Coordinates of C-alpha atoms and ligand atoms in Angstrom, one line a residue:
M1 CA 105.4 138.4 85.0
G2 CA 101.9 139.5 83.8
L3 CA 99.0 137.1 84.6
R4 CA 98.7 136.5 80.7
N5 CA 102.3 134.8 80.7
V6 CA 101.5 132.7 83.7
K7 CA 98.0 131.3 82.5
P8 CA 99.3 129.2 79.4
K9 CA 101.9 127.6 81.4
F10 CA 99.3 127.0 84.2
N11 CA 96.8 125.4 81.8
A12 CA 99.5 123.2 80.2
G13 CA 100.8 122.1 83.5
F14 CA 97.3 121.2 84.8
S15 CA 96.1 119.3 81.9
L16 CA 99.3 117.3 82.0
F17 CA 98.9 116.6 85.5
L18 CA 95.2 115.7 84.9
S19 CA 96.1 113.3 82.1
F20 CA 98.6 111.6 84.2
A21 CA 96.3 111.4 87.1
L22 CA 93.5 109.9 85.2
E23 CA 95.9 107.5 83.2
S24 CA 97.7 106.5 86.4
C25 CA 94.5 105.2 87.9
V26 CA 93.8 102.8 84.8
D27 CA 97.1 100.9 84.6
R28 CA 97.2 98.5 81.9
L29 CA 99.8 96.1 80.4
V30 CA 100.7 95.9 76.7
I31 CA 102.2 92.6 75.7
T32 CA 103.6 91.9 72.1
G33 CA 103.4 88.1 71.5
G34 CA 105.8 85.8 69.8
S35 CA 108.9 86.0 72.2
S36 CA 110.1 82.8 73.8
L37 CA 111.4 83.3 77.5
K38 CA 115.0 82.5 78.6
G39 CA 116.9 83.4 81.9
R40 CA 116.2 83.3 85.7
I41 CA 113.3 84.5 87.8
L42 CA 113.5 85.1 91.6
V43 CA 110.2 84.1 93.1
S44 CA 108.7 86.4 95.8
G45 CA 107.4 85.6 99.0
A46 CA 103.8 84.0 99.2
K47 CA 101.1 86.5 99.6
N48 CA 98.7 83.9 100.9
A49 CA 101.3 82.8 103.7
A50 CA 102.1 86.4 104.6
L51 CA 98.6 87.4 105.2
P52 CA 98.0 85.0 108.2
C53 CA 101.6 85.6 109.5
I54 CA 100.8 89.4 109.7
A55 CA 97.6 88.6 111.6
A56 CA 99.6 86.3 113.9
A57 CA 101.5 89.5 115.2
L58 CA 98.3 90.5 117.0
L59 CA 98.8 87.6 119.3
S60 CA 101.9 89.0 121.1
P61 CA 102.8 92.5 122.7
E62 CA 106.4 91.9 121.2
P63 CA 107.7 92.7 117.7
V64 CA 107.2 90.2 114.9
L65 CA 109.7 90.7 112.0
L66 CA 108.4 89.2 108.6
S67 CA 110.7 89.2 105.7
H68 CA 110.1 88.3 102.1
L69 CA 106.7 90.1 102.0
P70 CA 105.7 90.6 98.4
A71 CA 105.3 94.4 97.4
V72 CA 101.6 93.5 96.4
S73 CA 98.4 95.6 97.4
D74 CA 96.9 92.9 99.6
I75 CA 99.7 92.9 101.9
R76 CA 99.7 96.7 102.0
T77 CA 96.0 96.6 103.0
M78 CA 96.6 93.8 105.6
L79 CA 99.3 95.9 107.3
K80 CA 97.0 99.1 107.0
V81 CA 94.2 97.0 109.0
L82 CA 96.8 96.2 111.7
E83 CA 97.7 99.9 111.8
A84 CA 94.0 100.6 112.1
L85 CA 94.0 98.3 115.2
G86 CA 96.6 100.4 116.6
C87 CA 99.8 98.2 115.8
S88 CA 103.1 99.8 114.8
V89 CA 104.4 98.8 111.5
V90 CA 107.8 99.6 110.1
R91 CA 108.5 98.8 106.5
V92 CA 112.1 98.3 104.9
P93 CA 111.9 97.5 101.2
D94 CA 114.5 95.0 99.5
E95 CA 116.8 96.4 97.1
D96 CA 114.7 95.5 94.1
G97 CA 111.6 96.9 95.6
L98 CA 109.7 93.8 94.9
Q99 CA 109.7 92.6 98.4
Y100 CA 110.1 94.0 102.0
T101 CA 110.5 93.2 105.6
A102 CA 108.0 94.6 108.2
T103 CA 108.3 94.7 111.8
I104 CA 104.9 94.7 113.5
Q105 CA 104.3 95.4 117.1
A106 CA 100.8 94.9 118.7
A107 CA 101.5 96.6 122.0
D108 CA 99.1 98.8 123.9
L109 CA 95.8 97.7 121.9
E110 CA 93.9 96.9 125.1
Q111 CA 92.0 100.2 125.2
G112 CA 91.4 100.6 121.4
E113 CA 88.2 99.9 119.6
L114 CA 89.8 96.8 117.9
K115 CA 87.7 97.5 114.8
A116 CA 88.7 96.3 111.4
P117 CA 86.9 98.9 109.1
Y118 CA 84.7 98.1 106.0
E119 CA 86.7 100.4 103.8
L120 CA 89.7 98.2 104.2
V121 CA 88.1 94.8 104.7
K122 CA 86.0 95.2 101.5
T123 CA 89.1 95.5 99.4
M124 CA 90.8 92.5 101.0
R125 CA 88.6 89.7 102.4
A126 CA 91.5 87.9 104.2
S127 CA 91.4 90.8 106.8
I128 CA 88.9 88.3 108.3
L129 CA 91.9 86.5 109.7
V130 CA 92.4 89.2 112.4
L131 CA 89.2 88.0 114.1
G132 CA 90.6 84.8 115.7
P133 CA 93.9 86.5 117.1
L134 CA 91.9 89.5 118.4
L135 CA 89.4 87.3 120.3
A136 CA 92.2 85.0 121.7
R137 CA 94.2 87.9 123.2
F138 CA 91.7 90.6 123.9
G139 CA 88.5 88.7 124.0
R140 CA 86.7 91.1 121.7
A141 CA 86.7 92.3 118.0
T142 CA 84.7 94.1 115.5
V143 CA 85.5 93.1 111.9
S144 CA 83.6 94.0 108.8
L145 CA 81.9 91.2 107.0
P146 CA 84.3 90.6 103.9
G147 CA 81.7 90.1 101.5
G148 CA 81.9 88.1 98.1
C149 CA 84.2 88.7 95.3
A150 CA 84.4 88.0 91.5
I151 CA 85.0 84.2 92.0
G152 CA 82.3 83.4 94.5
A153 CA 80.2 84.1 97.6
R154 CA 83.1 83.5 99.9
P155 CA 81.1 82.9 102.9
I156 CA 82.9 82.8 106.5
N157 CA 80.5 80.5 108.3
L158 CA 83.1 77.8 108.9
H159 CA 85.3 80.6 110.7
L160 CA 82.4 81.7 112.9
E161 CA 81.3 78.2 113.7
A162 CA 84.6 77.3 115.1
L163 CA 85.0 80.5 117.1
T164 CA 81.6 80.2 118.5
R165 CA 82.3 76.7 119.8
M166 CA 85.4 78.1 121.4
G167 CA 83.3 80.3 123.4
A168 CA 83.0 83.4 121.4
H169 CA 79.5 85.3 121.3
I170 CA 79.1 86.6 117.8
E171 CA 76.5 88.8 116.3
I172 CA 76.2 90.4 112.8
I173 CA 75.4 94.0 113.2
Q174 CA 75.1 96.3 110.2
G175 CA 77.6 94.5 108.1
Y176 CA 80.1 94.0 110.9
V177 CA 81.0 90.7 113.0
E178 CA 80.6 91.9 116.6
A179 CA 82.5 89.3 118.7
K180 CA 83.1 89.0 122.4
V181 CA 84.3 86.2 124.8
P182 CA 81.8 86.5 127.9
G183 CA 84.0 83.9 129.8
G184 CA 87.1 86.1 129.2
R185 CA 89.3 83.3 127.6
L186 CA 88.5 81.1 124.5
Q187 CA 88.3 77.5 125.3
A188 CA 89.9 74.5 123.5
I189 CA 87.6 72.5 121.0
D190 CA 87.8 69.2 119.3
H191 CA 86.5 70.4 116.1
T192 CA 86.0 68.8 112.5
F193 CA 85.5 71.4 109.7
E194 CA 82.6 70.3 107.6
K195 CA 84.6 71.2 104.6
V196 CA 88.2 72.0 103.8
S197 CA 88.8 75.7 104.3
V198 CA 92.2 77.5 104.3
G199 CA 91.0 80.6 106.0
A200 CA 88.7 78.9 108.6
T201 CA 91.8 76.6 109.5
E202 CA 94.1 79.6 109.7
N203 CA 91.6 81.6 111.9
T204 CA 90.9 78.8 114.2
M205 CA 94.6 77.8 114.5
L206 CA 95.5 81.4 115.5
A207 CA 92.7 81.5 118.1
A208 CA 93.6 78.1 119.5
T209 CA 97.1 79.3 120.4
L210 CA 96.1 81.1 123.5
A211 CA 92.9 79.2 124.3
E212 CA 92.5 77.3 127.5
G213 CA 93.3 73.6 127.0
T214 CA 94.4 71.6 123.9
S215 CA 92.4 72.0 120.7
I216 CA 92.1 69.3 118.0
L217 CA 91.3 70.5 114.4
R218 CA 90.1 67.7 112.2
N219 CA 89.7 68.0 108.2
A220 CA 92.1 70.8 108.5
A221 CA 93.6 72.4 105.3
L222 CA 96.9 71.0 104.1
E223 CA 98.0 73.9 102.0
P224 CA 101.7 74.8 102.5
E225 CA 100.7 78.4 103.8
I226 CA 99.0 76.6 106.8
G227 CA 102.4 74.9 107.7
D228 CA 104.1 78.2 107.2
L229 CA 101.8 79.8 109.7
A230 CA 102.2 77.1 112.1
E231 CA 106.0 77.4 111.9
L232 CA 105.9 81.0 112.8
L233 CA 103.4 80.5 115.7
N234 CA 105.7 77.8 117.0
K235 CA 108.5 80.2 117.0
M236 CA 106.3 82.6 118.9
G237 CA 106.0 79.9 121.5
A238 CA 102.8 78.2 120.4
R239 CA 102.5 74.4 120.7
I240 CA 101.3 73.1 117.4
T241 CA 101.7 69.7 116.1
G242 CA 100.4 67.7 113.1
M243 CA 101.6 69.9 110.5
G244 CA 101.4 68.3 106.9
T245 CA 98.3 66.1 108.2
T246 CA 94.5 67.0 108.2
T247 CA 94.5 66.9 112.1
L248 CA 96.2 69.8 114.0
T249 CA 96.7 69.6 117.7
I250 CA 97.3 73.0 119.5
Q251 CA 98.0 73.1 123.1
G252 CA 96.9 76.6 124.3
V253 CA 99.5 78.9 126.2
A254 CA 99.2 81.8 128.4
A255 CA 101.1 84.3 126.1
L256 CA 103.2 84.3 122.8
H257 CA 106.5 86.3 122.4
G258 CA 107.9 88.0 119.4
S259 CA 109.9 86.3 116.6
A260 CA 111.4 86.6 113.0
H261 CA 110.2 84.7 110.1
A262 CA 110.9 84.6 106.3
T263 CA 107.6 84.1 104.3
I264 CA 107.9 81.0 102.1
P265 CA 108.1 81.3 98.3
D266 CA 104.9 82.0 96.4
R267 CA 103.9 78.7 94.9
I268 CA 101.2 80.2 92.7
E269 CA 103.6 82.9 91.3
A270 CA 106.0 80.2 90.6
G271 CA 103.4 78.2 88.9
T272 CA 102.4 81.1 86.9
H273 CA 106.0 81.4 85.6
L274 CA 106.1 77.6 84.7
C275 CA 102.7 78.2 82.7
A276 CA 104.4 81.1 81.0
V277 CA 107.2 79.0 79.6
A278 CA 104.8 76.3 78.7
I279 CA 102.8 78.7 76.7
A280 CA 105.5 80.8 75.1
G281 CA 108.3 78.2 74.9
G282 CA 111.9 78.7 76.4
D283 CA 114.2 77.8 79.1
V284 CA 113.8 79.5 82.5
V285 CA 115.1 78.7 86.0
L286 CA 112.9 79.7 88.9
E287 CA 115.0 80.6 92.1
R288 CA 113.7 80.2 95.6
V289 CA 111.0 77.8 95.0
R290 CA 109.7 74.7 96.9
P291 CA 109.0 72.0 94.3
D292 CA 106.9 69.9 96.6
D293 CA 104.4 72.8 96.7
L294 CA 104.0 72.4 93.1
R295 CA 104.0 68.6 92.3
S296 CA 100.4 68.7 90.6
L297 CA 101.3 71.4 88.2
I298 CA 104.7 69.9 87.5
D299 CA 103.1 66.7 86.8
L300 CA 100.7 68.3 84.4
L301 CA 103.2 70.4 82.5
E302 CA 105.5 67.3 82.1
R303 CA 102.6 65.2 80.8
M304 CA 101.7 68.2 78.3
G305 CA 105.4 68.1 77.0
C306 CA 107.5 70.4 79.2
L307 CA 110.8 69.3 80.6
I308 CA 111.1 70.2 84.3
T309 CA 114.1 69.5 86.5
E310 CA 115.1 70.5 90.1
R311 CA 118.5 71.5 91.6
D312 CA 120.0 73.4 94.5
G313 CA 121.0 77.0 94.1
A314 CA 122.1 80.1 96.0
E315 CA 118.5 81.1 96.8
G316 CA 117.5 77.3 97.9
R317 CA 115.9 74.9 95.5
Q318 CA 115.5 75.8 91.8
L319 CA 113.2 74.7 89.1
R320 CA 114.2 74.8 85.5
V321 CA 111.4 74.6 82.9
Q322 CA 112.1 74.1 79.3
R323 CA 109.8 73.8 76.2
E324 CA 111.0 73.8 72.6
L325 CA 108.3 75.4 70.4
S326 CA 108.8 72.3 68.0
Q327 CA 107.5 70.3 71.0
K328 CA 103.8 70.0 70.5
L329 CA 101.7 70.3 73.8
R330 CA 99.6 67.7 74.6
A331 CA 96.0 68.2 75.8
R332 CA 95.3 67.0 79.4
D333 CA 92.6 67.3 82.0
I334 CA 92.6 68.8 85.4
T335 CA 90.2 68.9 88.4
T336 CA 90.9 71.5 91.1
A337 CA 90.7 70.3 94.8
P338 CA 92.3 71.3 98.1
F339 CA 96.2 70.6 98.5
P340 CA 98.0 68.5 97.4
S341 CA 95.5 68.2 94.4
F342 CA 95.6 70.8 91.5
P343 CA 95.3 74.2 93.1
T344 CA 92.3 76.4 92.1
D345 CA 94.7 79.3 92.0
L346 CA 96.4 77.9 88.9
Q347 CA 93.3 76.8 87.1
A348 CA 93.2 80.0 85.1
Q349 CA 96.8 79.8 84.1
A350 CA 96.5 76.1 83.1
M351 CA 93.6 77.0 80.9
A352 CA 95.8 79.6 79.0
V353 CA 98.2 76.8 78.3
M354 CA 95.5 74.3 77.2
T355 CA 94.4 76.7 74.5
Q356 CA 97.6 75.9 72.9
A357 CA 97.7 72.1 73.4
H358 CA 96.8 69.6 70.8
G359 CA 93.5 68.1 71.5
I360 CA 90.6 68.5 74.0
S361 CA 91.5 69.4 77.7
V362 CA 88.9 69.3 80.3
I363 CA 88.9 71.5 83.4
K364 CA 86.7 70.7 86.5
E365 CA 86.6 73.6 89.1
T366 CA 85.3 72.2 92.3
I367 CA 86.4 75.0 94.9
F368 CA 84.7 78.3 93.7
E369 CA 81.5 78.7 92.1
N370 CA 82.4 81.4 89.5
R371 CA 86.0 80.9 88.6
F372 CA 85.8 80.9 84.8
Q373 CA 85.5 84.7 84.0
H374 CA 88.8 84.6 82.4
A375 CA 87.4 82.1 79.9
M376 CA 85.2 84.8 78.1
E377 CA 88.3 87.1 77.7
L378 CA 90.6 84.2 76.4
E379 CA 87.7 83.6 73.7
R380 CA 88.2 87.4 72.6
L381 CA 91.7 86.5 72.0
G382 CA 90.6 83.6 69.8
A383 CA 90.7 80.5 72.3
N384 CA 88.2 77.8 71.4
L385 CA 86.6 76.7 74.7
R386 CA 83.1 76.1 76.1
I387 CA 81.9 76.5 79.7
D388 CA 79.3 73.9 81.0
G389 CA 78.6 74.7 84.7
S390 CA 81.7 74.0 86.7
T391 CA 83.5 72.4 83.7
A392 CA 85.4 74.1 81.0
I393 CA 86.4 72.2 77.6
V394 CA 89.2 73.7 75.8
A395 CA 90.0 72.7 72.2
G396 CA 93.5 73.4 70.9
P397 CA 95.7 74.4 69.4
A398 CA 93.9 77.8 68.9
K399 CA 95.5 80.8 67.1
L400 CA 95.4 83.8 69.5
T401 CA 95.3 87.2 68.2
G402 CA 96.0 90.3 70.2
C403 CA 93.4 92.6 71.4
T404 CA 92.2 94.6 74.5
V405 CA 90.9 92.4 77.2
M406 CA 89.8 93.1 80.8
A407 CA 91.1 91.3 83.9
T408 CA 88.2 90.3 86.3
D409 CA 90.1 88.9 89.2
L410 CA 93.8 88.2 90.5
R411 CA 94.5 85.0 88.8
A412 CA 92.4 85.8 85.7
S413 CA 94.6 88.8 85.0
A414 CA 97.8 86.6 85.1
T415 CA 96.2 84.4 82.5
L416 CA 95.5 87.0 80.1
V417 CA 99.2 88.2 80.3
L418 CA 100.1 84.6 79.7
A419 CA 97.9 84.4 76.6
G420 CA 99.2 87.8 75.4
L421 CA 102.7 86.1 75.3
V422 CA 101.7 83.8 72.6
A423 CA 98.9 85.9 70.9
E424 CA 99.8 87.4 67.6
G425 CA 100.4 91.2 67.8
E426 CA 99.5 93.4 70.9
T427 CA 97.3 92.3 73.8
T428 CA 96.3 95.1 76.2
V429 CA 95.2 93.8 79.6
D430 CA 93.1 96.4 81.3
R431 CA 92.3 96.8 85.2
I432 CA 95.5 95.3 86.2
Y433 CA 94.9 96.6 89.7
H434 CA 93.6 93.0 90.0
L435 CA 97.1 91.7 89.1
D436 CA 98.9 94.0 91.6
R437 CA 97.1 92.6 94.4
G438 CA 99.0 89.3 94.2
Y439 CA 102.0 89.7 91.8
A440 CA 105.0 91.8 92.7
G441 CA 106.5 93.1 89.4
L442 CA 105.1 90.4 87.1
E443 CA 105.8 92.3 84.1
K444 CA 109.3 93.2 85.2
K445 CA 110.1 89.5 85.8
L446 CA 108.8 88.5 82.5
E447 CA 110.5 91.3 80.5
G448 CA 113.7 90.3 82.4
V449 CA 113.6 86.9 80.5
G450 CA 112.6 88.2 77.2
A451 CA 109.0 89.1 77.1
R452 CA 107.9 92.1 75.3
I453 CA 105.7 93.5 77.9
Q454 CA 105.3 97.1 79.4
R455 CA 103.0 98.8 82.0
M456 CA 101.1 101.8 80.8
G457 CA 99.6 104.4 83.1
G458 CA 102.5 104.6 85.3
G459 CA 100.9 103.7 88.5
S460 CA 102.6 101.5 91.0
V461 CA 101.5 99.4 94.0
Ligands
EPZ501 C1 92.2 81.0 100.3 O1 91.1 81.4 100.1 C2 93.2 81.7 99.4 N1 93.4 83.1 99.8 C3 92.7 81.7 97.9 O2 93.5 82.4 97.1 C4 92.4 80.2 97.5 O3 91.9 80.3 96.3 C5 91.6 79.5 98.4 O4 92.3 79.6 99.8 C6 91.5 78.1 98.2 O5 92.9 77.4 98.1 C7 94.2 83.4 100.7 O6 94.9 82.6 101.3 C8 94.3 84.8 101.2 P1 88.8 78.5 101.5 P2 89.8 81.1 101.3 O7 88.1 79.0 102.8 O8 90.6 80.8 102.6 C9 84.2 77.7 101.1 C10 94.0 84.0 95.5 O9 94.0 84.1 94.2 N2 84.0 78.2 102.4 O10 89.8 77.5 101.5 O11 88.9 82.2 101.3 C11 84.7 78.6 100.1 O12 83.3 79.4 99.5 C12 93.0 83.5 96.4 O13 95.4 84.2 96.0 C13 82.9 78.2 103.1 O14 81.9 77.6 102.5 O15 89.3 79.7 100.8 C14 85.1 77.8 99.0 O16 84.0 77.3 98.2 C15 91.8 83.4 95.8 N3 82.7 78.7 104.3 C16 85.9 76.6 99.9 O17 85.1 76.7 101.1 C17 83.7 79.3 104.9 O18 83.6 79.8 106.1 C18 87.4 77.0 100.0 O19 87.5 78.1 100.6 C19 84.9 79.4 104.2 C20 85.1 78.9 102.9

């Protein structure tokens, strides 16, 4: 075969490869509005429960088996951080590929650098949760400062304050947290967090399990993910009491052993599906949910005109959400605040629903300083809303018309998908790598109950 014959094939192949390569890194979702939703959705394990549970594996030299881990990029990144620290990680995907089980073993790390690198931490700020366990078990750690993100500055002062009070010597050197425990072992503290912080509560809990003495953590976060972490730690031999209250008591022990744990269902994913039915109409049963984790959203959607019922099913508790399109949605107000108040992680999704409600809805965002970026994109679709500092005023119902919109952060991307379900024509959501951080197969799950939605670009998590 002469060179001439080879060249055309090579060109065609190369350009095809190039187009795929370029396209695959710009995944987007295309949604055609107007379909109501009907069927069943299995909710995946909670990303925000799995992340601290993965960090907990650093506290023991024995294997920790975590199941129901969602196949999302934040979890993949956190497991990479542990591998970078020297842990062994064995992943076994579930049948549907939307979840997997990971066995993590943090053995023989003593001689390692114990450094969580910037390249990983900058993409997933919850990596800072390795700081507490590394200090508790090894007395040293180097963790990149996580930096801010689209929704806010995301400081870690509350984490560092508590760990310093436990006896850690912490310096910030060239963008890294350089921490050591001169006394060899962290000391228990009676500590009141100056503001409620999920991450600071988790980091301090992790550290206190191996500290000398009994710690008391006051004004601790109440999010369900805290309770899930405490359950895993107690299965590993920790002695934590007070779950479900704002005061946690942690009696330090000398060592923790391995264990197995199923991550709790993702309340934010489940809430996103409830909002999907509220905005698009239909009748959907969510399987493997914990209704008590969603009371504030359930209450809101019922007051807006949805019918939500609970029952037992094969996968545990189920939630059935129904909304007839003839049933007008009523405008309602929300204020985000720490659990059990309305969660900031469902604020954007609720805003999408409110664009279709009759009347004026007011949203007050009290947790993050910049969590209305989705509002501008909703306006491009035709939403009628105004932002005034930390308050959003939404007038409805507004006719939404499909167009190309851009995801700015994890929950904003979900919100644009919800709006696309009801917008006339096609809505293209760009930059859905934000979505892939926290939702496993959202488009597959929505398509499974009748949404007309497809992923273009062909990338995968
Ligand atoms: C967790 O973030 C969640 N992430 C967030 O979910 C969630 O929005 C947030 O809690 C609030 O519920 C994970 O669990 C991985 P915080 P976290 O510490 O721990 C301030 C998502 O979409 N603060 O409770 O970082 C902070 O700026 C993500 O899944 C300090 O001032 O949140 C914020 O205003 C987004 N100093 C408030 O406290 C600190 O040291 C609450 O933050 C820490 C926090």
